[in-house]
Short mmCIF file of C-alpha atoms and ligand atoms in Angstrom, two decimals:
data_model
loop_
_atom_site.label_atom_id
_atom_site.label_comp_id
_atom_site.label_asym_id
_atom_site.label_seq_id
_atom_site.Cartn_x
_atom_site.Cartn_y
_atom_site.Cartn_z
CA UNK A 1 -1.16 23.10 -45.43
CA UNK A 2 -3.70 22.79 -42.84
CA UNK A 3 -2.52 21.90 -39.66
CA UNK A 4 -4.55 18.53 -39.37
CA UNK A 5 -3.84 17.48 -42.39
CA UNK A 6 0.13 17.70 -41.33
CA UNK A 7 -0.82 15.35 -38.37
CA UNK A 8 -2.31 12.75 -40.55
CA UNK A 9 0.54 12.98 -42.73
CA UNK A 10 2.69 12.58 -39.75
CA UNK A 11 1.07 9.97 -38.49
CA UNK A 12 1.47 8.03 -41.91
CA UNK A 13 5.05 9.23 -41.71
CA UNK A 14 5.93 7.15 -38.31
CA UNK A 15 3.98 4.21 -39.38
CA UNK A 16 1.32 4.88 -36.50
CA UNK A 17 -1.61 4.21 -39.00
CA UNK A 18 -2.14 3.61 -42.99
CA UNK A 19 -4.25 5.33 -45.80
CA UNK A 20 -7.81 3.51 -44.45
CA UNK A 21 -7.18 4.22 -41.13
CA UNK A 22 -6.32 8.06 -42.02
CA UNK A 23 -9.76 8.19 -44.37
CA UNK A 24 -11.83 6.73 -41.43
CA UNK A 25 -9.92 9.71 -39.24
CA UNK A 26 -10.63 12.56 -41.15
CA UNK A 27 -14.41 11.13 -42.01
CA UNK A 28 -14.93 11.41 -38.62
CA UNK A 29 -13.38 15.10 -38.06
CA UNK A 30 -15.62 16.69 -40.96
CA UNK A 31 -18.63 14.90 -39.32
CA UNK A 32 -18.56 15.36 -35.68
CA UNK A 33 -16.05 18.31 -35.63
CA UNK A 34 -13.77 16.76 -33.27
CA UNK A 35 -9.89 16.96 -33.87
CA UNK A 36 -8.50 14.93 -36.16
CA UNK A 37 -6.49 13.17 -33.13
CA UNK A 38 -8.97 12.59 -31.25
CA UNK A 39 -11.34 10.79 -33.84
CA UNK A 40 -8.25 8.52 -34.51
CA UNK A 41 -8.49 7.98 -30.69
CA UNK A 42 -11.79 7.40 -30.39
CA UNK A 43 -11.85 4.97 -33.72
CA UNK A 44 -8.84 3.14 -32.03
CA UNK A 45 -6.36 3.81 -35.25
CA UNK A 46 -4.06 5.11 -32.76
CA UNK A 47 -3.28 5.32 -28.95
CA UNK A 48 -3.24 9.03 -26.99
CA UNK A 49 0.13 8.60 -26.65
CA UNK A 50 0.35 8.23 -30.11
CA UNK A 51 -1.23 11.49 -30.89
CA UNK A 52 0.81 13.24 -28.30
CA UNK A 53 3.99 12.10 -29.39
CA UNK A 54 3.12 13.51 -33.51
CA UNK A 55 1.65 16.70 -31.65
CA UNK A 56 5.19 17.06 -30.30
CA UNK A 57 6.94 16.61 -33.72
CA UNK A 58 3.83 18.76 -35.58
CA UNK A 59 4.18 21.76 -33.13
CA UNK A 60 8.08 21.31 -33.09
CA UNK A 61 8.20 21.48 -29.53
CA UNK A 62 9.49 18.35 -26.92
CA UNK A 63 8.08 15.33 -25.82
CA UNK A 64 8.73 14.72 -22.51
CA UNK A 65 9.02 11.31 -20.96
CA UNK A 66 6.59 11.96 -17.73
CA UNK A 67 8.06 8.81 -16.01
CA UNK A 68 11.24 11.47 -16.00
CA UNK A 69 9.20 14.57 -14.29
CA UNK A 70 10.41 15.36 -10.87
CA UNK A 71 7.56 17.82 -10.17
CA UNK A 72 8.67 21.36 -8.71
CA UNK A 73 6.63 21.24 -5.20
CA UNK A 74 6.82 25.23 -5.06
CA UNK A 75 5.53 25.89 -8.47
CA UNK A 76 2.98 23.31 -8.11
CA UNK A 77 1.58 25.34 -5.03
CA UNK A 78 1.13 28.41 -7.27
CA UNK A 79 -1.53 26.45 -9.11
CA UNK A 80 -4.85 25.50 -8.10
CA UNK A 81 -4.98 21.22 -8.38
CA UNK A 82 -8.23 21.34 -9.79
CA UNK A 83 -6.28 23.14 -12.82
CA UNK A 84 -3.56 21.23 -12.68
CA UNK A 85 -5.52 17.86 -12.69
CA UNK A 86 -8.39 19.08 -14.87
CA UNK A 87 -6.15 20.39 -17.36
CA UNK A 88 -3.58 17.38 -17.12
CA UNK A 89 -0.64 19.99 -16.75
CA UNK A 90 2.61 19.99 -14.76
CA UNK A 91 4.41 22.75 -14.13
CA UNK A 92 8.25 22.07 -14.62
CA UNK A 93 10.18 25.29 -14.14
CA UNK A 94 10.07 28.83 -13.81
CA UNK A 95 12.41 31.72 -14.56
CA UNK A 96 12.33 35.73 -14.68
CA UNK A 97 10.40 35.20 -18.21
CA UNK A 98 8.98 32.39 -18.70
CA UNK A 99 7.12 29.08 -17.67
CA UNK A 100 7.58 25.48 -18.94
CA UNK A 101 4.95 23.13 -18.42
CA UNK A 102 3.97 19.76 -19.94
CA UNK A 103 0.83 18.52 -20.87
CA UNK A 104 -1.35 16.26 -22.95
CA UNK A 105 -3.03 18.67 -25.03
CA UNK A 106 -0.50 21.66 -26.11
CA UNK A 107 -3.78 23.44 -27.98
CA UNK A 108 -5.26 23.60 -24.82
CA UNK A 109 -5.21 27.74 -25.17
CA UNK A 110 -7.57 28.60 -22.44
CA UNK A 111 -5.28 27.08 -19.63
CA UNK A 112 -2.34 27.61 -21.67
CA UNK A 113 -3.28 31.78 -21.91
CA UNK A 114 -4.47 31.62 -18.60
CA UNK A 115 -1.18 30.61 -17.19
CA UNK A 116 0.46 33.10 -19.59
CA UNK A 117 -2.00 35.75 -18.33
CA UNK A 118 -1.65 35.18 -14.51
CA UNK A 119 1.67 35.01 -14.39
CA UNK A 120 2.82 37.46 -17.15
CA UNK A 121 5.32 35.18 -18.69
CA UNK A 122 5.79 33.48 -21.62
CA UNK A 123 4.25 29.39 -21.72
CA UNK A 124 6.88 27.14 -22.97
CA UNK A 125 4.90 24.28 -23.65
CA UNK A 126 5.95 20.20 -23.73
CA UNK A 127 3.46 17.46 -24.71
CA UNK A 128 3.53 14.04 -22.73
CA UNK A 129 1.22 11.33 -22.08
CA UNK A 130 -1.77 12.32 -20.13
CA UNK A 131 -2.19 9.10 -18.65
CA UNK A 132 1.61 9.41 -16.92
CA UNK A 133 0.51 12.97 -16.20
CA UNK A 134 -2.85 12.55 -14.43
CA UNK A 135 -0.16 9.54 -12.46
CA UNK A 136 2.53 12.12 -11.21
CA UNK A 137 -0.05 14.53 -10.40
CA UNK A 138 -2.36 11.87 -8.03
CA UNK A 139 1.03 10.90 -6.71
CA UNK A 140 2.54 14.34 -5.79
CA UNK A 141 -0.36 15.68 -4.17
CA UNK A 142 -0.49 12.19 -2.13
CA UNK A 143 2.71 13.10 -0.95
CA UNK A 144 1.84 16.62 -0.39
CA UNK A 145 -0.97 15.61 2.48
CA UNK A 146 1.23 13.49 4.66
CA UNK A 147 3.06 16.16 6.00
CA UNK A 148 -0.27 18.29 6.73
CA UNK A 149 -1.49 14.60 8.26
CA UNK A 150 1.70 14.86 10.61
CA UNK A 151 1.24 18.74 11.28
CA UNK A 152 -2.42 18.00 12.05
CA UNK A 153 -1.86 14.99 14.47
CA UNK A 154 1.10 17.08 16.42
CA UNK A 155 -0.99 20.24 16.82
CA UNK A 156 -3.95 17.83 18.16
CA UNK A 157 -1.82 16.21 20.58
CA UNK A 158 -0.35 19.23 22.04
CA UNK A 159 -3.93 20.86 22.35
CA UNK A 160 -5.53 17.47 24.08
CA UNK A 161 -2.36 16.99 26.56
CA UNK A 162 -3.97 18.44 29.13
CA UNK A 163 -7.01 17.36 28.99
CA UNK A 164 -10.02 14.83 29.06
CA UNK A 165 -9.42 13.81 25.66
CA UNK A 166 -7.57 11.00 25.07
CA UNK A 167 -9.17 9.38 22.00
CA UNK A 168 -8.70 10.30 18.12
CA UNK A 169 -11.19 8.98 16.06
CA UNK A 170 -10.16 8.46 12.33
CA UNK A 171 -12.79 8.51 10.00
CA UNK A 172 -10.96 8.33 6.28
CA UNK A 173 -13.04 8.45 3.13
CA UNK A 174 -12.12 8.84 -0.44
CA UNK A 175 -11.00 12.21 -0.35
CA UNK A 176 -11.00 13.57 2.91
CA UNK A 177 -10.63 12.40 6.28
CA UNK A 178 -12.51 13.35 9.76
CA UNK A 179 -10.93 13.89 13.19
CA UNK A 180 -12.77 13.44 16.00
CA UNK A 181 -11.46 13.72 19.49
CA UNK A 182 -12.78 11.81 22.89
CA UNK A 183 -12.86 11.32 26.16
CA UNK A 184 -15.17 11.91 29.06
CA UNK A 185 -18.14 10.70 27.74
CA UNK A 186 -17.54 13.77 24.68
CA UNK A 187 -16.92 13.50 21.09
CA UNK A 188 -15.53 16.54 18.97
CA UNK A 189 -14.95 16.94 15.40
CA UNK A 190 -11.65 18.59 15.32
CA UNK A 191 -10.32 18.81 11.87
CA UNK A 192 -11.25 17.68 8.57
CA UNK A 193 -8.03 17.05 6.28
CA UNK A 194 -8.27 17.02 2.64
CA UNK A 195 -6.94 13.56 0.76
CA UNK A 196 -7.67 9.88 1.03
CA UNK A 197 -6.11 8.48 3.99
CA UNK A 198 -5.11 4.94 5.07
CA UNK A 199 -4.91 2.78 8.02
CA UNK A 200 -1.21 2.77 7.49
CA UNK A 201 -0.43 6.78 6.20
CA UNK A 202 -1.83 7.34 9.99
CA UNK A 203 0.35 4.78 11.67
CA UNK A 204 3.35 6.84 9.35
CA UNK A 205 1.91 9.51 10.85
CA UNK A 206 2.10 8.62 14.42
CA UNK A 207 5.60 6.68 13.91
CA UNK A 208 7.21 9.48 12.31
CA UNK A 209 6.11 12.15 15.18
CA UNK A 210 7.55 8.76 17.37
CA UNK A 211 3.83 8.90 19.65
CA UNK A 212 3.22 4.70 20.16
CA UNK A 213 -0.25 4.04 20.80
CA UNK A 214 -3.20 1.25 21.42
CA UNK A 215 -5.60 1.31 19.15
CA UNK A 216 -9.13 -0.51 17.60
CA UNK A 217 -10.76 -0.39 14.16
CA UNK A 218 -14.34 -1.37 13.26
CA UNK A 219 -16.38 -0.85 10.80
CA UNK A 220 -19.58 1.06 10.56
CA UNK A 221 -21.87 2.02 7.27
CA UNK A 222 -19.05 -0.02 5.16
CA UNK A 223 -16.62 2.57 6.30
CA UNK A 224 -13.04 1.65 8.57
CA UNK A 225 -12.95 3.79 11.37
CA UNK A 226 -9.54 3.90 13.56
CA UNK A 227 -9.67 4.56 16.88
CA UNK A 228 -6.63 5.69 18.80
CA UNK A 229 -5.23 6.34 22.04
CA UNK A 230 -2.09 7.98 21.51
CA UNK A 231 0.76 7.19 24.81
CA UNK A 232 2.56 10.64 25.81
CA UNK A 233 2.31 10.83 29.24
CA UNK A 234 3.72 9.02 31.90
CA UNK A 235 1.27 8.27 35.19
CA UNK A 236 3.01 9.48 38.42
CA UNK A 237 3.95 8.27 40.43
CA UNK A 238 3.97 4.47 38.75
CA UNK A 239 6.36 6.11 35.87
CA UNK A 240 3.77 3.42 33.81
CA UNK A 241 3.12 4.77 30.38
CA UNK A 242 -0.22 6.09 29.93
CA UNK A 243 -2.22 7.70 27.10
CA UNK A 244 -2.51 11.24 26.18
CA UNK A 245 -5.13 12.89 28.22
CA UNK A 246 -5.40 12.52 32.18
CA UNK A 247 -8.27 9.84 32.81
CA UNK A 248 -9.38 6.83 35.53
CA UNK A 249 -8.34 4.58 38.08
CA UNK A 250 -5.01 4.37 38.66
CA UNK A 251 -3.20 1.76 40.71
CA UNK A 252 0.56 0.59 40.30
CA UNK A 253 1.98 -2.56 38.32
CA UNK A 254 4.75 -3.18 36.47
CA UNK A 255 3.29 -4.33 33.20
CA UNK A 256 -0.16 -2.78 32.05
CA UNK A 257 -2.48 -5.28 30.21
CA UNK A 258 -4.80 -3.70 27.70
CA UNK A 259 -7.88 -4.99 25.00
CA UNK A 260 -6.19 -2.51 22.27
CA UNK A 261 -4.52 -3.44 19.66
CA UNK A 262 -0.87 -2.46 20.13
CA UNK A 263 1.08 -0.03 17.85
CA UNK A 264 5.32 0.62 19.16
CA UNK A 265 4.52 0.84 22.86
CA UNK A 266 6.67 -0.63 25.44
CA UNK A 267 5.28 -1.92 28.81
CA UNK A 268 1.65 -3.04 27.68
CA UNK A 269 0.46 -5.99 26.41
CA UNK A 270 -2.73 -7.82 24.68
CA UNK A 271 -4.92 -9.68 27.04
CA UNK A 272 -8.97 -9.26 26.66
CA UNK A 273 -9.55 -9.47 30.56
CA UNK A 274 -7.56 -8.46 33.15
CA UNK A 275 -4.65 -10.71 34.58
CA UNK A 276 -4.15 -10.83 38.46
CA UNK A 277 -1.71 -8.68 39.96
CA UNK A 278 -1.40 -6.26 37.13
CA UNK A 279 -2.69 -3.17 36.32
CA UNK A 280 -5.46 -3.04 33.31
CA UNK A 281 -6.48 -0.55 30.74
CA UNK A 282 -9.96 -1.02 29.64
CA UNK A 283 -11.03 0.68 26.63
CA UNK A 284 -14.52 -0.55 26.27
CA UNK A 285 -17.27 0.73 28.11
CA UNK A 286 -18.24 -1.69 30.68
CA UNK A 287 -15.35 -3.72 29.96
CA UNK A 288 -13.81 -6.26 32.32
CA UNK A 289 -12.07 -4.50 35.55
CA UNK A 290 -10.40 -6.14 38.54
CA UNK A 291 -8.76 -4.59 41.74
CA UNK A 292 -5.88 -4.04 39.76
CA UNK A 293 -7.67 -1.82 37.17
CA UNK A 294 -6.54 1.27 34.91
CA UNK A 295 -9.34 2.43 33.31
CA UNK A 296 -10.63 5.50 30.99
CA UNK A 297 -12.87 7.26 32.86
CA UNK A 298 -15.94 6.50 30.42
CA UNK A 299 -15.42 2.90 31.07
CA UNK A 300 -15.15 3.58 34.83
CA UNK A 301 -16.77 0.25 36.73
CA UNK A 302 -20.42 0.66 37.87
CA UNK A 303 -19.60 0.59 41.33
CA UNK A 304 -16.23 1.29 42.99
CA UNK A 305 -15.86 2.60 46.10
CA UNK A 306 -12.50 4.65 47.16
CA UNK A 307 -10.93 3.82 44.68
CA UNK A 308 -8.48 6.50 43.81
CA UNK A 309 -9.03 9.00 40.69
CA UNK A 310 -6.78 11.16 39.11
CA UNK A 311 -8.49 13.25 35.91
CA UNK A 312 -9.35 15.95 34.47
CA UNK A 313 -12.98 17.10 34.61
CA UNK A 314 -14.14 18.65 31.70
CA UNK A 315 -16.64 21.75 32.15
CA UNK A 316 -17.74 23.69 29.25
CA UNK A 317 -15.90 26.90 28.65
CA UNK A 318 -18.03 29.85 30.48
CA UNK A 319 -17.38 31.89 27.12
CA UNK A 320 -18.22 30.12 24.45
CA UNK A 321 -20.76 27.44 25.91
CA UNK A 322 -18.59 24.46 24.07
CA UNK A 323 -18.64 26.41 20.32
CA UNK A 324 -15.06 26.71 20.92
CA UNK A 325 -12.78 29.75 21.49
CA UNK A 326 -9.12 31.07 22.02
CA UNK A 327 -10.00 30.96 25.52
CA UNK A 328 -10.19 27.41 25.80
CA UNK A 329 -7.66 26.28 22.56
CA UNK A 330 -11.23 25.63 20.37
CA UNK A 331 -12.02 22.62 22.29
CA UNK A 332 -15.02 23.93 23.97
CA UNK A 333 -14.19 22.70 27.32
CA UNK A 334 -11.71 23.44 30.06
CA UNK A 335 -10.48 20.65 32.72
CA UNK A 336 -10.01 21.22 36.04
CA UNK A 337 -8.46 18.10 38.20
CA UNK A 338 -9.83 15.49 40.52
CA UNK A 339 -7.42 13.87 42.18
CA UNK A 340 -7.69 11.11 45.27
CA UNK A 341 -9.84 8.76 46.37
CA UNK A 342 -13.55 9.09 44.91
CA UNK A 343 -16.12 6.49 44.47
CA UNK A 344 -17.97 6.18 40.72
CA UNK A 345 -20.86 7.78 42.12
CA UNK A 346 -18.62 10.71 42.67
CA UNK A 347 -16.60 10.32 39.41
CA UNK A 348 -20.23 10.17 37.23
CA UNK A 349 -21.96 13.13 39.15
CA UNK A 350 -18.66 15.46 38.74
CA UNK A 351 -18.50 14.24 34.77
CA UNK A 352 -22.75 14.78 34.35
CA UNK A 353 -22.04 18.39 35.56
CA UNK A 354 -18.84 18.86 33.59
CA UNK A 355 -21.36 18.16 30.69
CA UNK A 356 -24.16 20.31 31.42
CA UNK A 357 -22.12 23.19 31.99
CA UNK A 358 -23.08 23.52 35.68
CA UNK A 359 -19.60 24.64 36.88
ZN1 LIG B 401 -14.30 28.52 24.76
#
């Protein structure tokens, strides 16, 4: 008895089709050469999960419920996604001798002897519903990338701290999303992370590695961008929280107004133009500024005049000419401090040379 011939029969067995539906099947197998199952599936006598299900009791081997699957995280990581997804395969457990794995197609013998071949063992092999498979796949490697998002953002912060930068631009698209960093009038792509990214996995992000911070978003090309301005330092001697990076004008309030949006920072709040007797953090470029004024350095008024500075001055890095190095953590630059009371004119000619690299 031919092995397609006991899946028909099977399939008559359970009720899943009846003798015209079977005749249509098997017309279509002889003609086009395609498996019996799948012609049923493509003639829409039966559902995939139909097919899997009678694989399972053809085969004699078990149908697992996917919905069930806790995937193994570990012996996931021995397999390349692209095999895991392409071949709609989960790897369940492993042992001295063998592997068990379920997927949708259990004749699949070029993955299945290629995971017998690489890892020496013996495939035990489940069927299940590729549908539910592709699902816990998409969903486990989702997990897998927030972690690397919070391992990314930490390592970023710590190599910006002392620094110019205080800016991380989020760029997320469909399967990948781009860091940049600013700050001083210099943008730097810093890491590109693999896996879609939203608005809110980046807010987990920052929340769970407890960093508040202001923030914007616009849109440009139909893409979201994020800006933000992560708060980790604290300005001496006002004790006022301030963002990551050393930057601007500084002079002391109590309660810092800002045009960011707001993300789980105490001490600042919304206002789009400054409010008298308080200290301001503009964000924008030419933005609003008043005698009580915090400012980034790029949006620095036009023309101050002793107003006092604390920063740090980026220069590029003597040895690598901004390519990035060890020498200078791969940010291209190195900051040295200015620190007192400057006018703009000071502040833009010590940033222009910072830039050209004429330290
Ligand atoms: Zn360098």
């Amino acid at each position: 008895m031919s092995r397609w011939k006991s899946i028909g029969q099977l399939l008559l067995e359970y009720g899943l089709t009846d003798d015209e539906g079977l005749r249509e099947g098997l017309k279509m197998h002889k003609a086009s050469g395609i498996r019996l199952g799948e012609a049923m599936v493509k003639l829409g006598k039966v559902s995939r999960d139909d097919i899997n299900w009678v694989l399972s009791k053809q085969l004699d081997i078990p149908f697992v419920i996917v919905e069930d699957v806790i995937p193994n995280d570990e012996l996931m990581g021995k397999f390349s996604r692209q095999f895991l997804i392409e071949n709609r395969i989960i790897p369940l457990h492993e042992t001295d001798e063998q592997i068990t794995i379920v997927t949708d197609d259990p004749l699949n013998d070029t993955a299945i002897d290629f995971i017998r071949n690489s890892f020496g063992k013996k495939v035990n092999v489940s069927t299940g519903s590729g549908r539910k498979i592709e699902r816990v796949l998409k969903k486990a490697y989702e997990k897998a990338t927030l972690p690397e998002l919070i391992a990314s953002l930490e390592g970023i912060i710590e190599r910006i701290r002392e620094t110019s930068f205080y800016r991380m631009d989020f760029l997320p698209g469909k399967t990948s999303c781009r860091i940049n960093i600013f700050g001083a009038g210099i943008s730097k792509n810093i890491a590109i992370l693999q896996g879609a990214f939203t608005k809110q996995d980046i807010f987990a992000a920052f929340d769970s590695l407890d960093i508040p911070f202001l923030y914007n978003t616009f849109t440009a090309d139909n893409n979201l961008f994020l800006s933000v301005y992560p708060v980790v330092n604290t300005l001496e001697p006002t004790g006022r929280p301030v963002i990551a990076g050393k930057y601007g004008l500084c002079l002391p309030a109590d309660i810092t107004f800002t045009d960011t949006a707001i993300h789980g920072v105490a001490g600042f709040f919304r206002s789009d133009s400054p409010v008298q007797g308080y200290g301001y953090f503009a964000t924008r470029k030419g933005g609003p500024v008043s005698e009580n004024s915090v400012s980034v350095i790029d949006a620095a008024p036009e023309d101050f005049r002793e107003c006092y500075i604390d920063a740090y001055i980026p220069e590029k890095c003597p040895s690598c000419r901004g390519d990035g190095c060890e020498g200078c953590n791969d940010l291209g630059y190195r900051f040295s401090v200015m620190e007192g009371l400057f006018s703009s004119d000071d502040l833009n000619e010590r940033l222009k040379q910072g830039r050209d690299g004429k330290y």
